[in-house]
Amino acid sequence: MSADGGEAPTTETSSSASANEAEARADQASEAWLPGWLVRHPLYAGWAWTGFWALLIVLDEFLDLAGWSWYLLVGMAALPTLLSTLAVLNATPRRHLKPRNESVLGHFFVRFLALVTAFLVWGVSVVMSASISTTVQAAVGNSEREVTALGFNLLVAAVPLVISVLWMAFIVRCAWFLRRLRGWSQSPASSRVPKKFLRSRPNLRRVVVGLAHPGLLLVAGLGMSILALFLNAVELTFKVLA
């Protein structure tokens, strides 16, 4: 026992070590529910999940279920990878993804492509608006009430299509950032995902980062949406237009 405090430092050190061990055991217990195969192969599990719901989307076309069921099926197909993507991107500050090697030419060329795309979208919308206006006038004549009613019906019919297009643009944008953040590997050895993200739960971090894969997100979110659109949404819209 020392003259200036006895064995107090040893006691504090033992208490701290016991607290750390208890915390480590608690973290291990919180991850016990994760299956070992899921921790080892999160991306393969994501592909299997997406394939299952893709099969249901195709079956929905032949079984002729409710018209809104494709929304549910597409949402379920993209749910694991979308939730993982949102978790990873939410934990990543914007400054974390500042381009490091982008040239001035690359910077301006990307903006040029964005402006060209915006102009094309605007031009298509103008042409479609003129075409729809002419079709409505030819279909119902000069009755203002009938023109207004048909216009609102067309607007309601276009809502699912517009939401689907915006959803797909959102998916592409998220996949673009995922590619820059963690690359294309199932379990990247080195990534730009913040180290503090699920630091105390390494198995859960491995699963979440594995599911937040740009390719899986594109297929589950974008691919399934396009599949459902061609099978259901476009057909429903055409029925309303008819």
CSV table of C-alpha atoms in Angstrom, one decimal:
chain,number,residue,atom,x,y,z
A,1,MET,CA,0.0,0.0,0.0
A,2,SER,CA,1.5,3.4,-1.0
A,3,ALA,CA,1.4,6.4,1.3
A,4,ASP,CA,-0.5,8.6,-1.1
A,5,GLY,CA,-3.6,6.6,-1.9
A,6,GLY,CA,-3.1,2.9,-1.2
A,7,GLU,CA,-4.5,0.6,-3.8
A,8,ALA,CA,-7.2,3.0,-5.2
A,9,PRO,CA,-5.7,3.1,-8.8
A,10,THR,CA,-5.6,-0.7,-8.9
A,11,THR,CA,-9.3,-0.8,-7.9
A,12,GLU,CA,-10.3,1.8,-10.4
A,13,THR,CA,-8.4,-0.1,-13.2
A,14,SER,CA,-10.2,-3.3,-12.2
A,15,SER,CA,-13.6,-1.6,-12.2
A,16,SER,CA,-12.9,-0.2,-15.7
A,17,ALA,CA,-11.8,-3.5,-17.0
A,18,SER,CA,-14.9,-5.2,-15.6
A,19,ALA,CA,-17.1,-2.6,-17.2
A,20,ASN,CA,-15.4,-3.0,-20.6
A,21,GLU,CA,-15.8,-6.8,-20.4
A,22,ALA,CA,-19.5,-6.4,-19.5
A,23,GLU,CA,-20.0,-4.1,-22.4
A,24,ALA,CA,-18.2,-6.5,-24.8
A,25,ARG,CA,-20.4,-9.3,-23.6
A,26,ALA,CA,-23.5,-7.2,-24.1
A,27,ASP,CA,-22.4,-6.3,-27.6
A,28,GLN,CA,-21.8,-10.0,-28.4
A,29,ALA,CA,-25.2,-10.9,-27.0
A,30,SER,CA,-26.9,-8.2,-29.1
A,31,GLU,CA,-25.4,-9.8,-32.3
A,32,ALA,CA,-26.2,-13.3,-31.4
A,33,TRP,CA,-29.4,-13.2,-33.4
A,34,LEU,CA,-27.5,-12.8,-36.7
A,35,PRO,CA,-27.1,-16.1,-38.5
A,36,GLY,CA,-23.5,-17.0,-39.3
A,37,TRP,CA,-24.2,-17.5,-43.0
A,38,LEU,CA,-25.7,-14.0,-43.2
A,39,VAL,CA,-22.6,-12.5,-41.6
A,40,ARG,CA,-20.3,-14.4,-44.0
A,41,HIS,CA,-22.3,-13.8,-47.2
A,42,PRO,CA,-24.6,-10.8,-46.8
A,43,LEU,CA,-24.5,-10.0,-50.6
A,44,TYR,CA,-25.5,-13.5,-51.6
A,45,ALA,CA,-28.4,-13.3,-49.1
A,46,GLY,CA,-29.5,-10.0,-50.7
A,47,TRP,CA,-29.4,-11.5,-54.2
A,48,ALA,CA,-31.6,-14.5,-53.0
A,49,TRP,CA,-34.1,-12.1,-51.3
A,50,THR,CA,-34.3,-10.0,-54.5
A,51,GLY,CA,-34.8,-13.1,-56.7
A,52,PHE,CA,-37.6,-14.4,-54.5
A,53,TRP,CA,-39.6,-11.1,-54.8
A,54,ALA,CA,-38.8,-10.8,-58.5
A,55,LEU,CA,-40.4,-14.2,-58.9
A,56,LEU,CA,-43.5,-13.0,-57.1
A,57,ILE,CA,-43.7,-9.9,-59.3
A,58,VAL,CA,-43.7,-12.1,-62.4
A,59,LEU,CA,-46.4,-14.4,-60.8
A,60,ASP,CA,-48.5,-11.3,-59.9
A,61,GLU,CA,-48.8,-10.7,-63.7
A,62,PHE,CA,-50.3,-14.1,-64.3
A,63,LEU,CA,-52.4,-14.3,-61.1
A,64,ASP,CA,-53.9,-10.9,-61.7
A,65,LEU,CA,-53.8,-9.7,-58.1
A,66,ALA,CA,-54.8,-6.3,-56.9
A,67,GLY,CA,-53.4,-3.4,-59.0
A,68,TRP,CA,-51.5,-1.9,-56.1
A,69,SER,CA,-49.8,-5.2,-55.2
A,70,TRP,CA,-46.8,-4.4,-57.4
A,71,TYR,CA,-45.9,-1.5,-55.1
A,72,LEU,CA,-45.7,-3.8,-52.2
A,73,LEU,CA,-43.7,-6.4,-54.1
A,74,VAL,CA,-41.2,-3.8,-55.4
A,75,GLY,CA,-40.8,-2.3,-51.9
A,76,MET,CA,-40.2,-5.7,-50.4
A,77,ALA,CA,-37.6,-6.6,-53.0
A,78,ALA,CA,-35.6,-3.4,-52.3
A,79,LEU,CA,-36.2,-3.3,-48.5
A,80,PRO,CA,-33.0,-4.9,-47.1
A,81,THR,CA,-30.6,-3.1,-49.4
A,82,LEU,CA,-32.5,0.2,-49.3
A,83,LEU,CA,-32.6,0.2,-45.5
A,84,SER,CA,-28.9,-0.6,-45.3
A,85,THR,CA,-28.1,2.0,-47.9
A,86,LEU,CA,-30.0,4.7,-46.0
A,87,ALA,CA,-28.2,3.7,-42.8
A,88,VAL,CA,-24.8,3.9,-44.4
A,89,LEU,CA,-25.4,7.1,-46.2
A,90,ASN,CA,-27.1,8.7,-43.2
A,91,ALA,CA,-23.9,8.0,-41.1
A,92,THR,CA,-21.6,9.4,-43.8
A,93,PRO,CA,-21.1,13.2,-43.8
A,94,ARG,CA,-21.2,14.9,-47.2
A,95,ARG,CA,-17.6,16.1,-46.9
A,96,HIS,CA,-16.6,12.5,-46.6
A,97,LEU,CA,-17.3,12.0,-50.3
A,98,LYS,CA,-15.6,15.1,-51.8
A,99,PRO,CA,-13.9,14.1,-55.0
A,100,ARG,CA,-10.2,13.8,-54.6
A,101,ASN,CA,-8.9,13.3,-58.2
A,102,GLU,CA,-11.7,14.8,-60.3
A,103,SER,CA,-10.4,17.0,-63.0
A,104,VAL,CA,-11.8,20.4,-64.0
A,105,LEU,CA,-12.9,18.8,-67.4
A,106,GLY,CA,-14.7,16.0,-65.6
A,107,HIS,CA,-16.5,18.5,-63.3
A,108,PHE,CA,-17.8,20.6,-66.2
A,109,PHE,CA,-18.6,17.6,-68.4
A,110,VAL,CA,-20.8,16.0,-65.7
A,111,ARG,CA,-22.7,19.4,-65.4
A,112,PHE,CA,-23.0,19.6,-69.2
A,113,LEU,CA,-24.6,16.1,-69.3
A,114,ALA,CA,-27.0,17.1,-66.5
A,115,LEU,CA,-28.1,20.3,-68.4
A,116,VAL,CA,-28.6,18.3,-71.7
A,117,THR,CA,-30.7,15.7,-69.8
A,118,ALA,CA,-32.8,18.4,-68.2
A,119,PHE,CA,-33.4,20.0,-71.6
A,120,LEU,CA,-34.4,16.7,-73.1
A,121,VAL,CA,-36.8,16.0,-70.2
A,122,TRP,CA,-38.3,19.5,-70.6
A,123,GLY,CA,-38.7,19.0,-74.4
A,124,VAL,CA,-40.4,15.7,-74.0
A,125,SER,CA,-42.8,17.1,-71.4
A,126,VAL,CA,-43.7,20.0,-73.7
A,127,VAL,CA,-44.4,17.6,-76.6
A,128,MET,CA,-46.4,15.2,-74.5
A,129,SER,CA,-48.4,18.1,-73.0
A,130,ALA,CA,-49.3,19.4,-76.5
A,131,SER,CA,-50.2,15.8,-77.7
A,132,ILE,CA,-52.4,15.2,-74.6
A,133,SER,CA,-54.1,18.5,-75.0
A,134,THR,CA,-54.9,17.7,-78.7
A,135,THR,CA,-56.1,14.2,-77.8
A,136,VAL,CA,-58.4,15.5,-75.1
A,137,GLN,CA,-59.9,18.1,-77.3
A,138,ALA,CA,-60.5,15.6,-80.1
A,139,ALA,CA,-62.0,13.1,-77.6
A,140,VAL,CA,-64.5,15.3,-75.8
A,141,GLY,CA,-65.0,18.2,-78.1
A,142,ASN,CA,-65.4,21.7,-76.7
A,143,SER,CA,-67.1,20.9,-73.4
A,144,GLU,CA,-65.1,22.7,-70.8
A,145,ARG,CA,-66.4,20.4,-68.0
A,146,GLU,CA,-65.6,17.2,-69.8
A,147,VAL,CA,-62.1,18.5,-70.8
A,148,THR,CA,-61.4,19.4,-67.2
A,149,ALA,CA,-62.6,16.0,-65.9
A,150,LEU,CA,-60.6,14.0,-68.4
A,151,GLY,CA,-57.6,16.1,-67.7
A,152,PHE,CA,-57.8,15.3,-64.0
A,153,ASN,CA,-58.3,11.6,-64.8
A,154,LEU,CA,-55.1,11.7,-66.9
A,155,LEU,CA,-53.3,13.4,-64.1
A,156,VAL,CA,-54.3,10.8,-61.6
A,157,ALA,CA,-53.3,8.1,-64.0
A,158,ALA,CA,-49.9,9.6,-64.5
A,159,VAL,CA,-49.1,9.9,-60.7
A,160,PRO,CA,-47.9,6.2,-60.3
A,161,LEU,CA,-45.7,6.6,-63.4
A,162,VAL,CA,-44.2,9.9,-62.1
A,163,ILE,CA,-43.6,8.4,-58.6
A,164,SER,CA,-41.9,5.4,-60.2
A,165,VAL,CA,-39.6,7.6,-62.3
A,166,LEU,CA,-38.6,9.7,-59.3
A,167,TRP,CA,-38.0,6.6,-57.3
A,168,MET,CA,-35.7,5.2,-59.9
A,169,ALA,CA,-33.8,8.4,-60.1
A,170,PHE,CA,-33.4,8.3,-56.3
A,171,ILE,CA,-32.1,4.7,-56.5
A,172,VAL,CA,-29.5,5.6,-59.2
A,173,ARG,CA,-28.3,8.6,-57.1
A,174,CYS,CA,-27.9,6.4,-54.0
A,175,ALA,CA,-26.1,3.7,-56.0
A,176,TRP,CA,-23.7,6.3,-57.4
A,177,PHE,CA,-22.7,7.4,-53.9
A,178,LEU,CA,-22.4,3.8,-52.7
A,179,ARG,CA,-20.0,3.1,-55.5
A,180,ARG,CA,-17.8,5.9,-54.3
A,181,LEU,CA,-18.2,5.1,-50.7
A,182,ARG,CA,-17.6,1.3,-50.5
A,183,GLY,CA,-16.9,0.0,-54.0
A,184,TRP,CA,-18.2,-3.2,-55.6
A,185,SER,CA,-16.8,-5.8,-53.2
A,186,GLN,CA,-19.1,-7.8,-51.0
A,187,SER,CA,-17.1,-7.0,-47.8
A,188,PRO,CA,-14.7,-4.3,-48.8
A,189,ALA,CA,-11.4,-4.5,-46.9
A,190,SER,CA,-10.9,-0.8,-47.2
A,191,SER,CA,-13.8,1.6,-47.7
A,192,ARG,CA,-14.7,5.2,-46.9
A,193,VAL,CA,-17.6,4.2,-44.7
A,194,PRO,CA,-17.0,6.1,-41.4
A,195,LYS,CA,-15.2,3.9,-38.9
A,196,LYS,CA,-17.5,4.9,-36.1
A,197,PHE,CA,-20.5,3.4,-38.0
A,198,LEU,CA,-21.6,0.3,-35.9
A,199,ARG,CA,-18.1,0.1,-34.4
A,200,SER,CA,-19.2,-1.9,-31.4
A,201,ARG,CA,-21.1,-4.4,-33.6
A,202,PRO,CA,-18.7,-5.6,-36.2
A,203,ASN,CA,-21.0,-8.5,-37.4
A,204,LEU,CA,-24.0,-6.2,-37.9
A,205,ARG,CA,-21.7,-3.6,-39.7
A,206,ARG,CA,-20.5,-6.4,-42.0
A,207,VAL,CA,-24.1,-7.3,-42.9
A,208,VAL,CA,-25.3,-3.7,-43.4
A,209,VAL,CA,-22.3,-2.7,-45.5
A,210,GLY,CA,-22.6,-5.9,-47.5
A,211,LEU,CA,-26.3,-5.3,-48.3
A,212,ALA,CA,-25.6,-1.6,-49.1
A,213,HIS,CA,-24.1,-2.7,-52.4
A,214,PRO,CA,-24.5,-0.5,-55.5
A,215,GLY,CA,-25.2,-3.4,-57.8
A,216,LEU,CA,-27.7,-5.0,-55.5
A,217,LEU,CA,-29.5,-1.7,-55.0
A,218,LEU,CA,-29.7,-1.1,-58.7
A,219,VAL,CA,-31.1,-4.5,-59.4
A,220,ALA,CA,-33.5,-4.6,-56.4
A,221,GLY,CA,-34.6,-1.0,-56.7
A,222,LEU,CA,-34.2,0.0,-60.3
A,223,GLY,CA,-34.6,-3.4,-62.0
A,224,MET,CA,-37.6,-4.5,-60.1
A,225,SER,CA,-39.3,-1.1,-60.6
A,226,ILE,CA,-38.8,-1.4,-64.4
A,227,LEU,CA,-40.0,-5.0,-64.4
A,228,ALA,CA,-43.1,-4.0,-62.4
A,229,LEU,CA,-43.7,-1.0,-64.7
A,230,PHE,CA,-43.7,-3.0,-67.8
A,231,LEU,CA,-45.9,-5.7,-66.3
A,232,ASN,CA,-48.5,-3.6,-64.4
A,233,ALA,CA,-48.2,0.1,-64.2
A,234,VAL,CA,-48.0,0.9,-67.9
A,235,GLU,CA,-50.9,-1.4,-68.5
A,236,LEU,CA,-53.0,0.2,-65.8
A,237,THR,CA,-52.2,3.7,-67.2
A,238,PHE,CA,-53.2,2.7,-70.7
A,239,LYS,CA,-56.5,1.3,-69.4
A,240,VAL,CA,-57.3,4.7,-67.8
A,241,LEU,CA,-56.3,6.5,-70.9
A,242,ALA,CA,-58.5,4.3,-73.0
